[in-house]
Amino acid sequence: MINEKHTEVFKTLKTPFYFYDMELLKETLELYTSYIKRYNYNAHYAIKANAQPEILHLIQKAGLGADCVSGMEVALAVKNGFAPSKIVYAGVGKSDAEIKTALKAGIYSFNCESAPEIKVINDIASGMGKIAKISLRVNPDIDAHTHKYISTGRQEDKFGISPWEFDAVTEMIKGLKNVKLIGLHFHVGSQITDMSVFQLLCRMVEQLQRWFIEHGIKIENLNLGGGLGIDYQNPVKNPIANFKDYFEIIHKNLIVRPGQKIHFEPGRAIVGQCGEIISRVLYVKIGQKQKFVILDAGMNDLIRPALYQAHHDMENLTSTGKLTKYAVVGPVCESSDVFTKSILLNQTQRGDLIAIHSAGAYGQVMGMRYNQKPLAKCYYSTDKRFCK
Ligand code: LLP
């Protein structure tokens, strides 16, 4: 978390930028891996959440594998030291070139999302003289009770293979020589804080894998995906996700058969709370109905509020003035470039530094250059200038 020493250095830096608390990331990883070890589970970090090399380095060192959704992510994972034997690769639209990249790397599992994809993987693997290990990403038709844009396990979502396709897909696989079915994969959504969703997922996993067992198909691997949410309302009070309840609920509800390996793909819960955006106030504008704080950071730096109506807590690092209600907005020419319509900040003026919390996941990595803005830089708490 940000301290006064950090703020003094921030004052000398060009804004906006991302700041990563690497001590918090380490602490989060220590707790996470303690549960993984306790229950003998396997974890693959969802690289899409944050792919900064320094962050990948810590996560890889902590022993996690990588969960990728493009050939470029697979290549990045390999480049950053993740063992191919710990890389899994999902995504509804794997291109031929991406499939080749993953086959060359020798990844652990292609998490396949449709019958035609499996056929293409088989044909490309055949051409390369390889056997591709595949898992079926199953769409269990579960509502994750999260924002509709980050729900992935309902029937209307584009992800996964539906149970009514099992017969045809497994028959097809039997006739393919260059793919080997090694497991089932699930990922029903993101920012899930209602733990009963994971309980329901465990029940569905059991119900669905029984179909395979009854058809004489051994399921060596069960991958439950990611999705555990973080506390966007109170990040300072709850800087680490509720791993305890999450793993307890999984351990209690998931039936694991002898020899079966259980996998997870956490993204947000690992990196979400360790990132902040540090931004300068350009103007305070007094409107008819509210006071606008206009920042130099915008939706080009953090798109989550505009895209998912996400709340990110904020703090004025340079004011102790009386708490005042503001709308906080960015400079981009879009009406949706609003971080919040109403938040209490210490009385704010031009030049103040505002921290936008919980921006470590799906923040910098979703940055864009709209309005010709440059991509934000980032700094790490381990940087010498913060440690003096
Ligand atoms: N596994 C798969 C197959 C996924 O698609 C995802 C995320 C994860 C794991 C990691 O989920 P997490 O543990 O981070 O919830 N941009 C959105 C989130 C999109 C999530 C995409 N898939 C946001 O900012 O909320």
XYZ file of C-alpha atoms and ligand atoms in Angstrom:
413
model
C 0.000 0.000 0.000
C 1.066 3.582 -0.543
C 3.002 5.382 2.211
C 4.248 8.964 2.596
C 7.648 8.116 1.183
C 6.023 6.796 -1.968
C 3.940 9.957 -2.290
C 7.024 12.166 -2.029
C 8.572 10.295 -4.979
C 5.279 10.301 -6.911
C 5.353 14.120 -6.771
C 8.507 14.101 -8.893
C 7.143 11.742 -11.581
C 5.208 12.385 -14.757
C 1.624 11.189 -14.396
C -0.426 9.108 -14.964
C 1.398 5.870 -14.174
C 0.806 2.473 -12.621
C 2.447 1.659 -9.313
C 2.832 -1.939 -8.146
C 3.241 -2.958 -4.517
C 5.526 -5.957 -4.961
C 5.560 -6.732 -1.225
C 1.786 -7.157 -1.304
C 2.071 -9.350 -4.395
C 4.614 -11.524 -2.576
C 2.421 -11.790 0.498
C -0.596 -12.693 -1.659
C 1.404 -15.368 -3.468
C 2.708 -16.814 -0.193
C -0.805 -17.222 1.154
C -2.176 -18.531 -2.138
C 0.560 -21.127 -2.578
C 0.175 -22.280 1.036
C -3.380 -23.409 0.182
C -2.291 -24.914 -3.129
C 0.286 -27.004 -1.276
C -2.046 -27.909 1.571
C -4.637 -29.409 -0.785
C -2.166 -30.670 -3.396
C -3.703 -28.548 -6.168
C -2.063 -27.064 -9.297
C -2.257 -23.358 -10.175
C -1.813 -21.578 -13.492
C -1.784 -17.784 -13.307
C -4.118 -16.132 -15.862
C -1.570 -14.026 -17.724
C -4.317 -11.884 -19.265
C -4.838 -10.141 -15.914
C -1.393 -8.525 -15.896
C 1.559 -9.449 -18.085
C 4.267 -7.076 -16.808
C 7.548 -9.084 -16.831
C 8.471 -8.211 -13.221
C 5.078 -9.440 -12.057
C 5.300 -12.605 -14.154
C 8.745 -13.210 -12.697
C 7.486 -13.214 -9.079
C 4.528 -15.419 -9.959
C 6.668 -17.898 -11.872
C 9.169 -17.986 -9.000
C 6.329 -18.779 -6.600
C 5.771 -21.985 -8.597
C 2.604 -21.191 -10.535
C 2.146 -22.213 -14.145
C 0.442 -20.040 -16.767
C -3.078 -19.897 -18.144
C -3.073 -18.342 -21.622
C -5.740 -17.286 -24.100
C -3.600 -16.584 -27.162
C -0.484 -17.900 -28.843
C 1.178 -14.605 -27.948
C 0.475 -15.239 -24.268
C 1.884 -18.763 -24.611
C 5.076 -17.329 -26.158
C 5.280 -14.682 -23.421
C 4.856 -17.310 -20.708
C 7.661 -19.429 -22.162
C 9.893 -16.358 -22.557
C 9.315 -15.511 -18.908
C 10.390 -18.903 -17.640
C 7.070 -20.708 -17.182
C 7.615 -24.431 -17.835
C 5.570 -25.553 -20.875
C 4.441 -28.508 -18.756
C 2.568 -25.962 -16.610
C 0.966 -23.965 -19.446
C -2.703 -24.326 -20.366
C -4.313 -22.556 -23.303
C -8.025 -21.690 -23.663
C -9.908 -19.395 -26.064
C -12.751 -19.803 -28.558
C -10.726 -18.565 -31.532
C -7.294 -20.171 -31.636
C -5.709 -19.417 -35.018
C -3.586 -21.973 -36.891
C -0.430 -19.971 -36.145
C -1.290 -19.803 -32.435
C -1.973 -23.542 -32.300
C 1.425 -24.171 -33.922
C 3.158 -21.921 -31.358
C 1.587 -23.897 -28.506
C 2.363 -27.273 -30.106
C 5.982 -26.269 -30.658
C 6.249 -25.172 -27.031
C 4.762 -28.501 -25.865
C 2.126 -27.093 -23.514
C 0.277 -29.146 -20.907
C -3.234 -28.751 -22.297
C -5.255 -27.074 -25.022
C -8.525 -26.194 -23.324
C -10.816 -26.686 -26.314
C -13.997 -24.746 -26.795
C -15.634 -26.390 -29.827
C -15.670 -29.554 -31.949
C -14.249 -27.837 -35.072
C -11.353 -26.488 -33.010
C -10.442 -30.009 -31.835
C -10.422 -31.212 -35.440
C -8.109 -28.369 -36.511
C -5.734 -28.977 -33.571
C -5.629 -32.663 -34.551
C -4.818 -31.863 -38.182
C -2.092 -29.351 -37.328
C -0.586 -31.715 -34.732
C -0.630 -34.501 -37.308
C 1.262 -32.285 -39.768
C 3.869 -31.600 -37.089
C 4.108 -35.243 -35.983
C 2.821 -34.411 -32.504
C 0.074 -35.496 -30.142
C -1.793 -32.561 -28.611
C -3.088 -33.017 -25.080
C -6.568 -31.540 -24.909
C -9.195 -30.845 -22.266
C -12.803 -30.021 -22.996
C -13.833 -26.620 -21.736
C -17.346 -27.330 -20.587
C -20.096 -24.752 -20.453
C -22.027 -25.904 -17.380
C -24.792 -23.264 -17.732
C -24.128 -21.591 -14.388
C -24.910 -17.973 -13.623
C -21.890 -16.566 -11.763
C -23.891 -13.583 -10.442
C -21.352 -11.089 -11.690
C -21.395 -8.439 -14.449
C -22.858 -9.806 -17.677
C -19.690 -9.004 -19.631
C -17.573 -11.182 -17.340
C -19.972 -14.137 -17.084
C -18.699 -17.024 -19.181
C -20.554 -20.153 -18.069
C -24.158 -19.513 -19.126
C -25.684 -21.225 -22.109
C -25.880 -17.972 -24.084
C -22.146 -17.271 -23.578
C -19.770 -18.081 -26.424
C -17.456 -20.167 -24.244
C -17.124 -23.917 -23.932
C -18.757 -27.107 -25.119
C -22.276 -27.869 -23.891
C -23.196 -31.216 -22.300
C -25.561 -32.085 -25.185
C -22.479 -32.163 -27.450
C -20.538 -34.683 -25.305
C -21.652 -37.723 -27.321
C -20.666 -36.314 -30.702
C -17.426 -34.732 -29.456
C -16.137 -37.831 -27.665
C -17.054 -40.012 -30.668
C -15.139 -37.601 -32.912
C -12.084 -37.642 -30.600
C -12.009 -41.453 -30.707
C -11.392 -41.209 -34.445
C -8.578 -38.631 -34.158
C -5.007 -39.910 -33.818
C -3.215 -36.706 -32.851
C -5.206 -35.504 -29.853
C -5.394 -37.070 -26.412
C -8.218 -36.142 -24.060
C -6.726 -35.536 -20.609
C -9.362 -33.583 -18.735
C -12.259 -31.206 -18.276
C -11.961 -27.443 -17.901
C -14.428 -24.950 -16.426
C -14.371 -21.178 -15.990
C -17.735 -19.622 -15.245
C -16.894 -15.951 -14.754
C -14.801 -13.358 -13.009
C -15.058 -11.162 -9.879
C -17.189 -13.810 -8.172
C -17.706 -12.996 -4.506
C -20.738 -15.182 -3.868
C -19.042 -18.378 -2.659
C -22.165 -20.452 -3.333
C -21.330 -20.141 -7.056
C -18.193 -22.225 -6.461
C -20.207 -24.742 -4.469
C -22.626 -25.074 -7.372
C -19.685 -25.367 -9.774
C -18.273 -28.307 -7.766
C -21.639 -30.055 -7.944
C -21.863 -29.493 -11.686
C -18.289 -30.720 -12.200
C -19.202 -33.970 -10.438
C -22.445 -34.382 -12.363
C -20.766 -33.718 -15.716
C -17.692 -35.867 -15.160
C -19.954 -38.804 -14.258
C -21.124 -38.799 -17.859
C -17.531 -39.446 -18.952
C -16.907 -42.115 -16.321
C -20.130 -43.880 -17.330
C -18.898 -43.842 -20.923
C -15.581 -45.394 -19.927
C -13.564 -42.189 -20.338
C -10.998 -41.480 -17.642
C -10.719 -37.854 -16.534
C -7.177 -37.312 -15.230
C -7.454 -33.550 -14.819
C -10.170 -31.253 -13.536
C -9.538 -27.548 -14.065
C -11.904 -25.211 -12.212
C -10.607 -21.995 -13.821
C -10.349 -18.685 -11.976
C -12.965 -16.174 -10.944
C -12.395 -15.454 -7.270
C -13.216 -11.778 -6.667
C -11.459 -9.083 -4.638
C -12.807 -6.303 -2.414
C -13.013 -3.215 -4.636
C -14.986 -1.340 -1.947
C -12.417 -1.705 0.848
C -9.036 -2.527 -0.709
C -7.048 -1.054 2.158
C -8.931 -3.141 4.728
C -8.947 -6.306 2.588
C -5.806 -6.295 0.454
C -5.820 -10.087 0.009
C -8.649 -12.136 -1.525
C -10.600 -14.590 0.588
C -8.546 -17.658 -0.319
C -9.488 -19.387 2.922
C -13.237 -19.613 2.230
C -12.658 -20.269 -1.462
C -10.411 -23.275 -0.986
C -12.453 -24.571 1.937
C -15.600 -24.560 -0.157
C -13.838 -26.290 -3.051
C -12.166 -28.852 -0.810
C -15.461 -29.645 0.907
C -17.575 -29.891 -2.239
C -15.359 -31.261 -4.976
C -15.193 -35.040 -5.252
C -11.652 -35.967 -6.272
C -11.017 -39.455 -7.613
C -7.729 -41.331 -6.945
C -4.904 -40.053 -9.135
C -6.901 -37.065 -10.382
C -5.133 -33.696 -10.609
C -7.036 -30.510 -9.730
C -6.122 -27.209 -11.400
C -6.966 -23.515 -10.925
C -6.418 -20.388 -13.020
C -6.431 -17.344 -10.733
C -5.896 -13.915 -12.265
C -7.527 -11.016 -10.452
C -7.181 -12.575 -6.986
C -3.374 -12.678 -7.401
C -2.636 -9.247 -8.871
C -5.771 -7.089 -8.485
C -4.946 -5.343 -5.233
C -1.228 -4.801 -5.829
C -1.708 -2.167 -8.574
C -2.660 1.504 -8.352
C -2.964 4.266 -10.890
C -1.356 7.488 -9.756
C -2.883 10.474 -11.500
C -2.753 14.279 -11.243
C -5.774 16.508 -10.978
C -5.901 18.794 -13.999
C -8.973 20.796 -13.007
C -11.776 20.937 -10.487
C -14.857 22.083 -12.347
C -17.966 23.233 -10.521
C -20.974 21.883 -12.431
C -24.701 22.519 -11.972
C -25.250 19.384 -9.922
C -21.811 18.189 -8.913
C -18.144 19.044 -8.647
C -16.004 17.298 -11.245
C -12.443 16.264 -10.500
C -10.804 15.976 -13.920
C -7.777 13.642 -13.912
C -4.961 13.179 -16.387
C -5.737 9.410 -16.293
C -8.701 8.226 -18.319
C -10.542 5.233 -19.687
C -7.564 4.686 -21.984
C -5.544 3.793 -18.847
C -8.289 1.904 -16.968
C -11.332 0.888 -18.937
C -13.086 -1.137 -16.226
C -15.450 1.616 -14.975
C -16.541 2.499 -18.537
C -16.896 -1.111 -19.706
C -18.264 -2.903 -16.652
C -19.487 0.014 -14.499
C -16.802 -1.168 -12.074
C -16.137 0.700 -8.848
C -12.532 1.531 -7.939
C -11.860 3.148 -4.597
C -9.801 6.367 -4.728
C -7.744 8.503 -2.412
C -6.308 12.020 -2.563
C -2.682 11.453 -1.534
C -1.823 15.125 -1.136
C -4.749 16.650 0.738
C -6.046 16.425 4.286
C -8.864 18.906 3.600
C -12.446 18.196 4.562
C -14.205 15.276 2.881
C -16.116 16.509 -0.155
C -18.308 14.748 -2.698
C -16.970 14.667 -6.279
C -17.535 13.020 -9.614
C -14.140 11.846 -10.875
C -13.625 11.790 -14.633
C -10.880 11.395 -17.224
C -9.867 13.645 -20.122
C -11.018 11.376 -22.982
C -13.717 12.595 -25.359
C -16.306 10.015 -24.338
C -19.181 10.499 -21.907
C -18.377 7.083 -20.441
C -14.917 8.289 -19.368
C -16.095 8.525 -15.761
C -14.312 6.751 -12.903
C -17.117 7.465 -10.451
C -20.187 9.670 -10.333
C -19.861 10.162 -6.595
C -17.033 9.653 -4.126
C -15.814 11.379 -0.982
C -12.294 12.747 -1.304
C -10.335 15.144 0.853
C -10.904 18.603 -0.599
C -9.204 18.512 -3.963
C -7.433 21.071 -6.107
C -5.411 21.257 -9.309
C -2.089 19.421 -8.942
C -3.236 16.977 -6.253
C -2.269 13.330 -6.684
C -5.124 10.830 -6.777
C -4.561 7.091 -6.325
C -7.040 4.772 -8.035
C -6.926 1.515 -6.086
C -7.328 -2.140 -7.116
C -6.021 -1.551 -10.641
C -3.532 -4.441 -10.768
C -5.789 -6.787 -12.746
C -7.195 -5.932 -16.201
C -5.791 -2.408 -15.844
C -2.496 -1.683 -17.579
C -2.901 -4.720 -19.809
C -6.178 -3.325 -21.214
C -4.650 0.117 -21.778
C -5.169 1.711 -25.173
C -4.040 4.679 -27.223
C -7.425 6.306 -27.921
C -7.139 10.087 -28.458
C -3.433 9.396 -29.215
C -2.671 9.177 -25.494
C 0.541 7.290 -24.703
C 0.311 3.998 -22.814
C 0.930 4.590 -19.109
C 4.322 3.616 -17.706
C 4.677 1.680 -14.495
C 6.892 1.677 -11.413
C 7.498 -1.030 -8.848
C 7.767 -0.584 -5.077
C 11.080 -2.459 -5.252
C 12.528 0.324 -7.432
C 15.497 1.881 -5.568
C 13.910 5.322 -5.576
C 11.080 4.057 -3.320
C 13.355 2.189 -0.932
C 15.685 5.021 0.156
N -9.354 -18.723 -16.877
C -9.995 -18.346 -17.997
C -10.250 -19.342 -19.050
C -10.403 -17.008 -18.144
O -11.043 -16.639 -19.250
C -10.128 -16.070 -17.114
C -10.537 -14.674 -17.242
C -9.436 -16.513 -15.970
C -9.066 -17.859 -15.888
C -9.060 -15.603 -14.834
O -10.156 -15.117 -14.170
P -9.997 -14.243 -12.823
O -9.401 -15.160 -11.775
O -9.120 -13.112 -13.126
O -11.383 -13.846 -12.502
N -11.518 -7.750 -18.034
C -12.476 -8.230 -17.073
C -12.223 -9.668 -16.661
C -12.171 -10.633 -17.815
C -11.845 -12.035 -17.383
C -11.505 -12.882 -18.555
N -11.203 -14.238 -18.232
C -12.477 -7.295 -15.869
O -11.744 -6.322 -15.875
O -13.225 -7.512 -14.925
